[in-house]
Amino acid sequence: MIPSPLMSVEEASASLLTMAQAQRLQDSESVALSDARQRVLANDLIATLDLPPWPNSAMDGYALNVDDWKGQPLTVSQQIFAGQTPEALLPGTCARIFTGAPVPDGANCVEMQENVERLEDGRVRFKQALSADQNIRPQGQENRAGQVLLAAGKRLGPFELAVAAGQGCTHVSVVRRPRVAVLSTGDELTEPGTPLKPGCIYNSNRILLSHWLSALGCEVIDGGILPDQPQHTRLKLEQLQHAADLILTTGGVSAGDADCLGQVLRDSGKPLFWKLAIKPGKPLTVGYFGNVPVIGLPGNPASALVTFGLLARAYLLRIQGVDDVTPLSFPINVGFDWPKAGSRREYLRARLEEGRAILYPNQSSGVLLGASWADGLLEIPEGCTLQRGDTARFIPFCDLF
Ligand code: AMP
Ligand code: MG
């Protein structure tokens, strides 16, 4: 393989994360749990309660003390439902108990109701041998008060929000939303809802990125569509630089005459890198305009998707304080041959079928439909050929959102 003059995905990724480290958001806000999904925890969430707060029954059944039980039927001395506070167990008796109810003092075992017989005189006969602690969920089984449940930097999904609710929290302290200005560049672009002029296409990147950004906890500033004119481009970047933590653009970063975004960034900004050994997505351009970082994604929808998912996403999570920004990936057998090694790392739209990755038939960077068909991206390293049954790394889309 001829050595590639392009920047590697690793180098680009490291450079973006270094940049992100310098742009870490410091402000936090308190947000209701119902609004906190996808946000990032600003402080450790520390338990105020033991969970469970007291030993409770894991079954509908009967609570007794096995240590002073000789196998004889027992009288039922009380009935305890979830939400009630029991009396101490009368020695030599058992208590009717239901799932989630506190186990009374003096009891050390719960037998499930299926394994007992109610005698005609109301007493309970236990049909099997019993052991101490069975079917009792001990106090603090899940966590102890004072324990760090979720560390600062944790992204909040439904599980984390449920953990916070379990401690009685109504609000959590989260890092403020990154403000991201989204700019679509291209004379040919038209917003849906407007008649299409000859030679034009509708803007599909804007909605894709807006939703993806929201899912990453960001506030989207819609910068609209920018014509391919350097003067306009410069003015727009000047306007946005004070409003945004990041300017995210699509299009205009290749080497063509109409590719103004890249030109302006190189002439009037501070370019950090341009052109990666990645396919699709080679023209990705990153730099600063004034003090604001700019990530210039290529305009082709699949290129925008791949570079956003693999590079911009990690940047946006890291500025919010997320530590592990590497997307989930795993090796998978491929269901196709890949006879020709490429000089750039490829990310193919692929689907998992019967434990193998298969490819969307059209991998053109202009084709968006393949992303909807696919379950994720299959990574083929530069210089690599594959035969059916070989393994390659798969990055599921579900983890990229
Ligand atoms: P560019 O990166 O500006 O050279 O654009 C590459 C290709 O992507 C061209 O065919 C553009 O028309 C197309 N494209 C650029 N921006 C968008 C967009 N926002 N939505 C859909 N297609 C786009
Ligand atoms: Mg363009």
PDB file of N, CA and C and ligand atoms in Angstrom, residues 185-186 188 228 251-252 258-259, ligand 2:
ATOM      1  N   THR A 185     -24.509  24.613   3.592  1.00  0.00           N
ATOM      2  CA  THR A 185     -24.003  25.443   2.503  1.00  0.00           C
ATOM      3  C   THR A 185     -24.295  24.793   1.159  1.00  0.00           C
ATOM      4  N   GLY A 186     -24.580  25.621   0.182  1.00  0.00           N
ATOM      5  CA  GLY A 186     -24.798  25.122  -1.184  1.00  0.00           C
ATOM      6  C   GLY A 186     -25.865  25.928  -1.903  1.00  0.00           C
ATOM      7  N   GLU A 188     -27.432  25.080  -4.355  1.00  0.00           N
ATOM      8  CA  GLU A 188     -28.480  24.189  -4.862  1.00  0.00           C
ATOM      9  C   GLU A 188     -29.509  23.832  -3.797  1.00  0.00           C
ATOM     10  N   ASP A 228     -23.058  29.698  -1.905  1.00  0.00           N
ATOM     11  CA  ASP A 228     -21.616  29.446  -2.067  1.00  0.00           C
ATOM     12  C   ASP A 228     -20.888  30.738  -2.426  1.00  0.00           C
ATOM     13  N   GLY A 251     -21.168  20.760   3.705  1.00  0.00           N
ATOM     14  CA  GLY A 251     -20.874  21.159   2.328  1.00  0.00           C
ATOM     15  C   GLY A 251     -19.777  22.211   2.259  1.00  0.00           C
ATOM     16  N   GLY A 252     -19.283  22.404   1.045  1.00  0.00           N
ATOM     17  CA  GLY A 252     -18.336  23.483   0.795  1.00  0.00           C
ATOM     18  C   GLY A 252     -16.948  23.282   1.380  1.00  0.00           C
ATOM     19  N   ALA A 258     -16.474  26.225  -5.855  1.00  0.00           N
ATOM     20  CA  ALA A 258     -17.628  26.709  -5.083  1.00  0.00           C
ATOM     21  C   ALA A 258     -17.536  26.318  -3.616  1.00  0.00           C
ATOM     22  N   ASP A 259     -16.445  25.695  -3.224  1.00  0.00           N
ATOM     23  CA  ASP A 259     -16.345  25.207  -1.844  1.00  0.00           C
ATOM     24  C   ASP A 259     -15.807  26.296  -0.917  1.00  0.00           C
TER      25      ASP A 259
HETATM   26 MG    MG B   2     -21.540  22.471  -2.081  1.00  0.00          MG
END
